[in-house]
Amino acid sequence: MYLKTENLPAEHSLHADNSSEEIEIEASLSSDERPHELPQQTFADFEVRADIVRSLFDAGITHPFPIQAMTLPVALSGHDIIGQAKTGTGKTLGFGIPVLQRVIGRDDEGFDKLPVPGAPQALVVVPTRELAVQVARDLETASRQRNARIAVIYGGRAYEPQVEALQEGVEVVVGTPGRLIDLHRQRHLSLKNVRIVVLDEADEMLDLGFLPDVETLLGATPAVRQTMLFSATMPGPVIAMARRYMTQPTHIRAADPDDEGITKKDIRQVIYRAHSLDKTEVVARILQSTGRGRSIIFTKTKRTAAKVSEELVDRGFAAAAIHGDLGQGAREQALRAFRNEKVDVLVATDVAARGIDVEDVTHVINYQCPEDEKTYLHRVGRTGRAGNKGTAVTFVDWEDVPRWGLINKALGLDVPEPRETYSSSPHLYTDLDIPQGTKGRLPRSQRKLAGIDAEKLEDLGETGKRGGRGSGRSGGQERGGRPRGERGGQEREQAEGAGRRRTRRSSAAEAAEPAAAAAPADAQAGTDAAAPARRSRTRTRRRNGEVVQSRQGSAE
């Protein structure tokens, strides 16, 4: 039996993690199986629209995952939901299918009778740009044969195309809080007709400080609506927000009873202590392990991400970097190249941890120790998705050993001391299935991918940072770690200002030169006339306010 359903009395509550906050729930559903397709059921069994079922079938999606099987009956009936599931369990379609089914498209009966035809009927709020793109892509996949229009709204892109999309009319809006609020305040985005609100990765929005913005958006929607909130964890502020904006939701939890750890058991986790000068060499060997597919390397800093990516390219790997110093166009170029298999190694800072949703990532490498257990979970959760197996390798530097001890204790990983490892260590090869004799450069015979330059860089009309990668494979980052566009602009302004000041000074000097040259000719009448005039000054002495002596003299 894959599903447990428990009807609860009205006073039953869902309690927050490590907090006294709680919310009354109507029912609780939980799965007792690992994330995998349920072959005995299809999406049509849940009365999903035929055009959505066909769209999913065309994409190779025919059977639901447990969390989808639990979510669909509740969500399709219009009830509020609090979904609790780890990353990679398939929750996007769990809320995406009900959203697409419940909105009224242009060709649907009743569209002309809507209060404002073409105004957004559903709002999906996510914490990061990358996740917004991924969720919108999944919804578009499920609506290929459905006449629902989807707009993705996030910062870093030009306002005009997003405003035009809203003016043309959309049924579903997917976006990040900041840009959504901007367009709402500018009266380009109307939320008065929204009937469905989805808050995805609510705990991440809390960590990023977005909850006040989310509450502002919720306050702009009608009081009568369906609200679905999804979160891997349930911190107090998230439960408090749910209590204010939801009505006796159904709690749905996708759990694996055989998975006793906090991280998924499908992920093989290896912890090493590597020397900083040997770390790239170790990584290059790991990337040649047997069965290695798409891989993500996480770093703490933008400079490290650019540096590691460039070093791997020098070693023959098809790698690309994604970090905050890149413009949105360059970031999307890297993600597309990664998904389209033009590169198979993505070097990223934590900004991308929540937004990369690719099912067949086989390896995650923490190039530097994560800050805490939550960051560790988010990074490692990029692999082992949708029931697949994965490998996570974490490097812990000497100074980070105490931090790792806290992470290990919090997650119960039972690896208190990272194993000292070098590129020549025999256990490195056996632990990670690396063929013997592997070196730190990818053989030319294995360099088959096109690379980042084979993916088109779109001109997004970006605001702020450069859309391009600049010169160099690291994405155009300066040595100092600042965006090239920002730094170059300041230098140009300073140079132009200095040029203007030099011009003014030069003009004054040039005007003075003829006068200075003419002066000797006018003074040839005599020596006294040619001599410089003496300055005179007057000395005045006063006593009790009265002048007692006044003398005029010359100053030599």
XYZ file of C-alpha atoms in Angstrom:
556
model
C 0.000 0.000 0.000
C 1.651 3.213 -1.130
C -0.760 5.682 0.430
C -1.919 6.298 3.963
C -4.943 8.520 4.479
C -5.999 9.720 7.883
C -9.184 11.716 8.396
C -8.631 13.918 11.388
C -10.855 15.894 13.736
C -11.051 19.603 13.028
C -8.903 20.447 16.010
C -5.965 18.402 14.709
C -2.979 20.649 14.032
C 0.227 20.661 12.040
C 3.110 21.856 14.200
C 6.091 23.819 12.961
C 9.631 22.492 13.136
C 11.303 23.667 16.360
C 8.545 26.182 17.053
C 5.250 26.501 18.903
C 3.476 27.688 15.745
C 0.695 25.426 14.498
C -2.203 25.374 12.052
C -5.426 23.386 12.057
C -5.605 20.908 9.194
C -8.528 19.006 7.755
C -6.705 15.797 6.870
C -3.249 14.311 6.590
C -1.951 12.191 3.713
C 1.430 10.514 3.510
C 3.141 8.053 1.204
C 5.113 5.069 2.393
C 7.114 4.464 -0.786
C 10.136 5.943 -2.486
C 9.613 8.473 -5.287
C 8.859 6.446 -8.412
C 6.189 6.103 -11.041
C 3.080 4.179 -10.040
C 2.484 1.876 -13.027
C -0.954 0.830 -11.818
C -2.279 4.372 -12.253
C -2.340 7.002 -14.994
C -3.137 10.701 -14.892
C -6.433 9.964 -16.635
C -7.487 7.973 -13.551
C -7.570 11.269 -11.628
C -9.921 12.882 -14.171
C -7.191 15.104 -15.561
C -8.198 16.826 -18.811
C -7.517 14.766 -21.913
C -5.414 17.497 -23.540
C -3.158 17.673 -20.459
C -2.852 13.869 -20.404
C -1.854 13.904 -24.087
C 0.691 16.657 -23.472
C 2.281 14.655 -20.659
C 2.241 11.476 -22.747
C 4.051 13.265 -25.584
C 6.745 14.210 -23.043
C 7.068 10.594 -21.883
C 5.178 11.161 -18.620
C 2.404 8.604 -18.195
C 2.263 7.565 -14.539
C 2.124 9.798 -11.448
C 4.568 9.823 -8.566
C 3.214 9.248 -5.030
C 3.047 12.945 -4.116
C 1.221 13.644 -7.381
C -1.246 10.836 -6.715
C -1.930 12.302 -3.274
C -2.103 15.923 -4.378
C -4.264 15.665 -7.495
C -7.608 14.601 -5.940
C -7.358 17.265 -3.224
C -6.065 20.063 -5.450
C -8.492 19.402 -8.301
C -11.377 19.791 -5.845
C -10.154 23.269 -4.890
C -9.002 22.591 -1.318
C -6.002 24.304 0.290
C -2.868 22.165 0.555
C 0.323 22.192 2.590
C 2.712 19.894 0.758
C 5.844 18.683 2.492
C 8.331 16.846 0.312
C 12.020 16.654 -0.389
C 13.442 18.124 -3.558
C 13.086 15.803 -6.536
C 9.842 14.069 -5.547
C 7.794 15.446 -8.458
C 5.774 18.091 -6.635
C 5.837 20.601 -9.527
C 3.301 18.602 -11.529
C 1.465 17.920 -8.280
C 0.373 21.554 -8.207
C 0.941 22.352 -11.890
C -1.677 19.974 -13.284
C -4.481 21.306 -11.026
C -3.495 24.878 -11.904
C -3.695 24.157 -15.641
C -6.943 22.254 -15.266
C -8.774 24.828 -13.159
C -7.948 27.956 -15.174
C -10.226 28.909 -18.067
C -8.368 29.220 -21.365
C -9.192 31.364 -24.384
C -10.966 28.515 -26.194
C -12.756 27.213 -23.111
C -16.427 27.704 -22.487
C -17.003 30.619 -20.148
C -13.863 32.571 -21.043
C -15.884 35.523 -22.349
C -17.919 35.551 -19.147
C -14.886 36.082 -16.921
C -14.835 39.443 -15.081
C -11.656 40.369 -16.985
C -10.832 37.892 -19.776
C -7.061 37.543 -20.073
C -6.324 38.650 -16.507
C -4.167 36.185 -14.505
C -6.217 33.455 -12.837
C -3.327 31.626 -11.149
C -0.158 32.909 -9.476
C 2.870 30.707 -8.748
C 5.508 32.356 -6.543
C 9.020 30.864 -6.342
C 12.220 32.097 -4.647
C 14.730 32.141 -7.526
C 14.917 33.064 -11.194
C 16.177 29.629 -12.166
C 13.289 27.909 -10.403
C 10.817 30.270 -12.082
C 12.168 29.258 -15.491
C 12.035 25.561 -14.573
C 8.486 25.650 -13.187
C 7.259 27.604 -16.212
C 8.930 25.069 -18.501
C 7.214 22.167 -16.710
C 3.844 23.900 -16.968
C 4.409 24.578 -20.664
C 5.245 20.896 -21.176
C 1.972 19.871 -19.527
C -0.018 22.404 -21.558
C 1.334 21.775 -25.072
C -2.167 20.840 -26.208
C -3.929 23.080 -23.727
C -4.847 26.669 -24.532
C -3.555 28.118 -21.261
C -1.069 30.973 -21.594
C 1.838 31.100 -19.134
C 4.012 34.129 -18.369
C 7.263 33.926 -16.419
C 8.139 37.099 -14.502
C 11.493 37.661 -12.795
C 14.250 40.221 -12.425
C 17.352 40.599 -14.555
C 15.333 40.779 -17.773
C 13.869 43.795 -19.511
C 10.480 44.921 -18.248
C 8.932 45.534 -21.675
C 8.477 41.905 -22.886
C 6.984 40.922 -19.531
C 4.602 43.882 -19.571
C 3.610 43.085 -23.162
C 2.865 39.460 -22.224
C 0.604 40.603 -19.394
C -1.160 43.101 -21.653
C -1.804 40.437 -24.289
C -3.414 38.263 -21.628
C -2.270 35.249 -19.602
C -3.946 32.620 -17.470
C -0.962 31.635 -15.293
C 1.845 33.829 -13.952
C 5.030 32.250 -12.556
C 7.502 34.611 -10.939
C 9.784 35.767 -8.169
C 8.500 38.116 -5.441
C 10.557 41.214 -6.281
C 9.609 41.614 -9.947
C 6.005 40.548 -9.272
C 5.627 43.342 -6.717
C 7.296 45.847 -9.063
C 4.837 45.119 -11.860
C 1.913 45.034 -9.444
C 2.781 48.462 -8.033
C 3.176 49.815 -11.559
C -0.339 48.478 -12.269
C 0.859 46.173 -15.029
C 0.042 43.030 -13.023
C -3.504 42.741 -11.712
C -4.121 40.126 -9.013
C -7.804 40.895 -8.473
C -8.948 37.886 -10.507
C -6.475 35.303 -9.184
C -8.310 32.204 -7.949
C -5.298 29.946 -7.308
C -2.047 30.814 -5.513
C 0.920 28.449 -5.243
C 3.879 29.153 -2.964
C 6.732 26.838 -3.928
C 9.834 26.346 -1.760
C 8.343 28.484 1.014
C 11.189 27.701 3.415
C 13.698 29.007 0.881
C 11.679 32.200 0.471
C 11.878 32.571 4.242
C 15.660 32.148 4.171
C 15.981 34.780 1.440
C 13.811 37.253 3.326
C 10.926 37.162 0.839
C 8.061 36.308 3.196
C 6.973 39.973 3.649
C 6.832 40.328 -0.144
C 4.880 37.083 -0.414
C 2.361 38.337 2.139
C 2.022 41.570 0.157
C 1.172 39.546 -2.942
C -1.284 37.352 -1.035
C -2.965 40.458 0.344
C -3.560 41.710 -3.209
C -5.455 38.553 -4.235
C -9.138 37.854 -3.462
C -9.902 36.443 -0.020
C -11.750 33.517 -1.597
C -9.139 31.502 -3.439
C -7.289 28.190 -3.384
C -3.831 28.338 -1.805
C -1.214 25.596 -2.108
C 2.023 25.874 -0.145
C 4.965 23.541 -0.698
C 8.049 23.374 1.485
C 10.699 20.805 2.357
C 10.658 21.938 5.994
C 8.042 23.673 8.115
C 9.678 26.512 10.091
C 7.570 28.645 12.404
C 7.180 31.730 10.153
C 5.949 29.559 7.268
C 3.314 27.919 9.474
C 2.320 31.340 10.831
C 1.843 32.651 7.287
C -0.161 29.563 6.346
C -2.432 30.102 9.341
C -3.155 33.679 8.240
C -3.847 32.934 4.590
C -5.131 29.337 4.427
C -8.303 27.636 5.623
C -7.965 24.174 7.167
C -5.579 22.851 4.525
C -4.861 19.208 3.864
C -1.339 18.237 4.885
C 0.378 16.027 2.308
C 3.733 14.495 3.088
C 5.864 12.420 0.731
C 7.957 10.241 3.024
C 10.089 7.166 2.492
C 9.857 4.879 5.550
C 13.046 3.073 4.560
C 14.923 6.376 4.433
C 15.929 6.979 8.028
C 18.278 9.842 7.224
C 17.278 13.375 6.348
C 18.921 13.101 2.931
C 17.567 10.654 0.380
C 19.029 7.167 0.560
C 19.398 7.093 -3.225
C 22.388 9.419 -2.832
C 25.820 7.962 -2.084
C 27.579 10.534 0.096
C 31.378 10.716 0.336
C 33.259 13.205 2.515
C 36.926 14.016 1.856
C 39.529 16.396 3.241
C 41.547 17.475 0.201
C 44.495 19.824 -0.169
C 43.530 23.091 -1.854
C 46.305 22.800 -4.460
C 45.248 19.247 -5.337
C 41.488 19.738 -5.268
C 40.986 20.475 -8.967
C 43.095 17.428 -9.803
C 40.826 15.284 -7.619
C 37.717 16.766 -9.231
C 39.069 16.040 -12.715
C 39.454 12.378 -11.777
C 35.976 12.190 -10.212
C 34.497 13.577 -13.431
C 35.902 10.518 -15.237
C 34.235 7.976 -12.958
C 32.271 5.136 -14.533
C 28.694 6.074 -15.397
C 29.179 9.764 -14.684
C 26.529 11.912 -16.379
C 25.575 15.530 -15.833
C 27.395 16.921 -12.807
C 27.106 20.041 -10.670
C 29.989 21.533 -8.683
C 29.040 23.981 -5.934
C 31.364 26.711 -4.676
C 31.063 29.381 -2.007
C 32.180 32.355 -4.072
C 31.652 33.708 -7.570
C 35.389 33.969 -8.148
C 35.924 30.307 -7.262
C 33.097 29.243 -9.577
C 34.659 31.117 -12.499
C 38.150 29.817 -11.677
C 37.129 26.158 -11.340
C 35.087 26.296 -14.540
C 38.000 27.747 -16.498
C 40.453 25.188 -15.109
C 38.139 22.319 -16.064
C 37.751 23.691 -19.588
C 41.555 23.829 -19.815
C 41.591 20.154 -18.838
C 39.225 19.216 -21.661
C 35.861 19.106 -19.884
C 32.715 20.733 -21.236
C 32.083 23.014 -18.260
C 30.201 26.255 -17.687
C 29.828 28.571 -14.706
C 26.700 30.146 -13.263
C 26.992 32.779 -10.560
C 25.753 36.189 -9.514
C 28.274 38.241 -11.495
C 26.866 36.903 -14.754
C 23.969 38.627 -16.440
C 20.681 36.765 -16.656
C 21.266 36.007 -20.327
C 24.580 34.298 -19.590
C 23.085 32.355 -16.682
C 20.246 31.085 -18.842
C 22.709 30.252 -21.608
C 24.673 28.057 -19.192
C 21.534 26.308 -17.928
C 20.275 25.659 -21.459
C 23.653 24.293 -22.501
C 23.555 22.023 -19.453
C 20.050 20.753 -20.218
C 20.769 20.406 -23.938
C 23.914 18.353 -23.232
C 26.312 20.838 -24.774
C 28.072 20.941 -21.410
C 27.853 18.249 -18.762
C 29.572 20.060 -15.877
C 27.968 23.090 -14.265
C 29.962 25.050 -11.673
C 27.549 27.052 -9.549
C 27.218 29.137 -6.439
C 24.323 28.478 -4.084
C 22.167 30.974 -5.985
C 21.404 28.143 -8.430
C 20.857 25.373 -5.901
C 17.075 25.597 -5.917
C 16.608 26.349 -9.570
C 18.392 23.474 -11.297
C 15.846 20.738 -11.919
C 17.410 18.139 -14.178
C 16.480 14.559 -13.412
C 19.621 12.790 -14.582
C 22.279 14.648 -12.576
C 24.502 11.797 -11.418
C 27.135 13.676 -9.396
C 27.171 16.674 -7.080
C 30.518 17.953 -5.808
C 30.738 20.406 -2.927
C 34.037 22.059 -3.834
C 33.911 23.830 -0.472
C 32.123 22.819 2.707
C 28.538 24.153 2.855
C 27.711 26.767 5.472
C 25.137 24.627 7.288
C 23.027 21.490 7.025
C 20.263 23.230 5.069
C 22.702 24.359 2.375
C 24.114 20.835 2.291
C 20.647 19.381 1.728
C 19.849 21.867 -1.022
C 23.099 21.154 -2.841
C 22.993 17.387 -2.505
C 19.326 17.358 -3.505
C 20.289 18.158 -7.108
C 21.119 14.477 -7.633
C 19.176 11.315 -6.853
C 15.989 12.897 -8.182
C 12.847 11.125 -9.377
C 14.003 7.802 -7.965
C 17.400 7.832 -9.695
C 20.685 7.073 -7.977
C 23.215 9.793 -7.301
C 26.641 10.528 -5.824
C 27.539 13.509 -3.646
C 31.182 14.319 -2.849
C 31.996 16.994 -0.272
C 35.431 18.527 0.252
C 36.141 19.848 3.747
C 39.147 22.120 4.242
C 41.075 22.083 7.524
C 39.453 25.270 8.780
C 35.982 23.872 7.995
C 36.299 20.650 9.998
C 34.400 22.108 13.011
C 31.615 23.311 10.697
C 31.403 19.887 9.106
C 31.095 18.366 12.565
C 27.931 20.407 13.147
C 26.491 19.420 9.763
C 27.297 15.771 10.357
C 25.622 15.841 13.763
C 22.519 17.658 12.522
C 21.978 15.235 9.639
C 23.145 12.063 11.374
C 25.545 11.159 8.565
C 27.943 9.263 10.835
C 31.038 10.772 9.167
C 32.539 12.934 11.929
C 36.058 12.960 10.424
C 36.473 13.535 6.676
C 38.984 11.166 5.134
C 42.223 12.757 3.976
C 42.344 12.280 0.226
C 44.737 13.109 -2.593
C 44.465 12.629 -6.333
C 46.726 9.584 -5.975
C 44.857 7.988 -3.038
C 43.771 4.406 -3.878
C 40.471 4.759 -1.995
C 39.458 7.661 -4.259
C 39.351 5.275 -7.212
C 37.519 2.485 -5.393
C 35.028 4.746 -3.589
C 33.857 6.465 -6.765
C 34.390 3.829 -9.473
C 37.203 5.717 -11.193
C 39.124 3.563 -13.701
C 42.702 2.876 -12.701
C 45.244 4.995 -14.533
C 42.896 7.976 -14.870
C 44.737 11.300 -15.044
C 43.688 14.887 -14.459
C 42.927 15.672 -18.105
C 40.081 14.314 -20.193
C 41.494 12.304 -23.134
C 40.825 13.934 -26.486
C 38.930 10.870 -27.652
C 36.320 11.529 -24.946
C 35.808 15.239 -25.677
C 32.534 14.933 -27.572
C 30.367 17.795 -26.282
C 30.095 21.118 -28.102
C 30.676 23.398 -25.097
C 29.074 26.602 -23.831
C 29.784 28.614 -26.992
C 27.544 26.274 -28.996
C 24.521 27.560 -27.060
C 23.086 30.862 -28.245
C 23.407 33.821 -25.881
C 20.074 35.646 -25.947
C 19.789 39.401 -25.692
C 17.311 39.870 -22.841
C 17.520 43.649 -22.731
C 18.744 43.246 -19.186
C 18.608 45.774 -16.411
C 21.708 46.054 -14.235
C 24.389 43.477 -14.960
C 25.767 42.553 -18.326
C 23.910 39.976 -20.318
C 27.069 38.732 -21.991
C 29.871 36.632 -20.641
C 32.551 39.146 -21.509
C 35.902 37.883 -22.628
C 37.168 34.613 -21.309
C 35.504 31.345 -20.444
C 34.892 32.262 -16.842
C 31.988 34.434 -17.838
C 33.732 37.768 -18.063
C 34.619 38.154 -14.407
C 37.365 40.552 -13.411
C 40.254 39.493 -11.221
C 38.807 41.456 -8.362
C 35.538 39.577 -8.540
C 33.413 42.542 -9.678
C 31.167 42.539 -12.736
C 33.027 43.769 -15.773
C 30.177 45.992 -16.875
C 29.926 47.772 -13.528
C 33.640 48.262 -13.189
C 34.107 49.352 -16.788
C 31.289 51.883 -16.513
C 32.858 53.535 -13.476
C 36.245 53.654 -15.140
C 34.758 55.195 -18.275
C 32.940 57.857 -16.279
C 36.090 58.708 -14.333
C 38.159 58.855 -17.521
C 35.612 61.072 -19.252
C 35.454 63.428 -16.251
C 39.227 63.652 -16.063
C 39.334 64.348 -19.783
C 36.869 67.195 -19.414
C 38.879 68.698 -16.530
C 42.109 68.399 -18.508
C 40.455 70.126 -21.461
C 39.347 73.075 -19.366
C 42.782 73.459 -17.791
C 44.495 73.196 -21.175
C 42.242 75.852 -22.694
C 42.998 78.296 -19.872
C 46.714 77.665 -20.200
C 46.610 78.141 -23.965
C 44.732 81.435 -23.556
C 47.328 82.684 -21.058
C 50.318 81.882 -23.304
C 49.735 84.627 -25.964
C 49.276 87.257 -23.257
C 52.484 86.159 -21.573
C 54.311 86.244 -24.895
C 53.030 89.738 -25.707
C 53.979 91.262 -22.346
C 57.759 91.724 -23.006
C 57.090 93.540 -26.301
C 54.914 96.109 -24.564
C 57.543 96.752 -21.901
C 60.544 97.720 -24.072
C 60.307 101.444 -23.189
C 62.679 101.124 -20.281
C 64.071 99.021 -17.566
C 61.816 100.458 -14.912
C 58.773 99.689 -17.031
C 59.991 96.187 -17.670
C 60.587 95.532 -13.962
C 57.722 93.947 -12.056
C 55.570 96.427 -10.127
C 56.072 96.572 -6.363
C 53.141 95.808 -4.129
C 52.363 98.386 -1.463
C 50.774 97.847 1.878
C 49.551 100.027 4.712
C 50.254 99.380 8.371
C 47.812 100.871 10.814
C 48.192 100.962 14.577
C 45.224 101.577 16.809
C 44.965 102.362 20.501
C 41.578 102.203 22.189
C 39.996 102.071 18.750
C 41.763 105.241 17.477
C 44.404 105.321 14.748
C 47.695 106.430 16.281
C 50.063 105.689 13.375
C 49.645 104.893 9.700
C 52.612 104.063 7.468
C 52.783 103.026 3.830
C 55.542 100.720 2.691
C 56.477 98.330 -0.054
C 56.550 94.572 0.038
C 59.668 93.095 -1.508
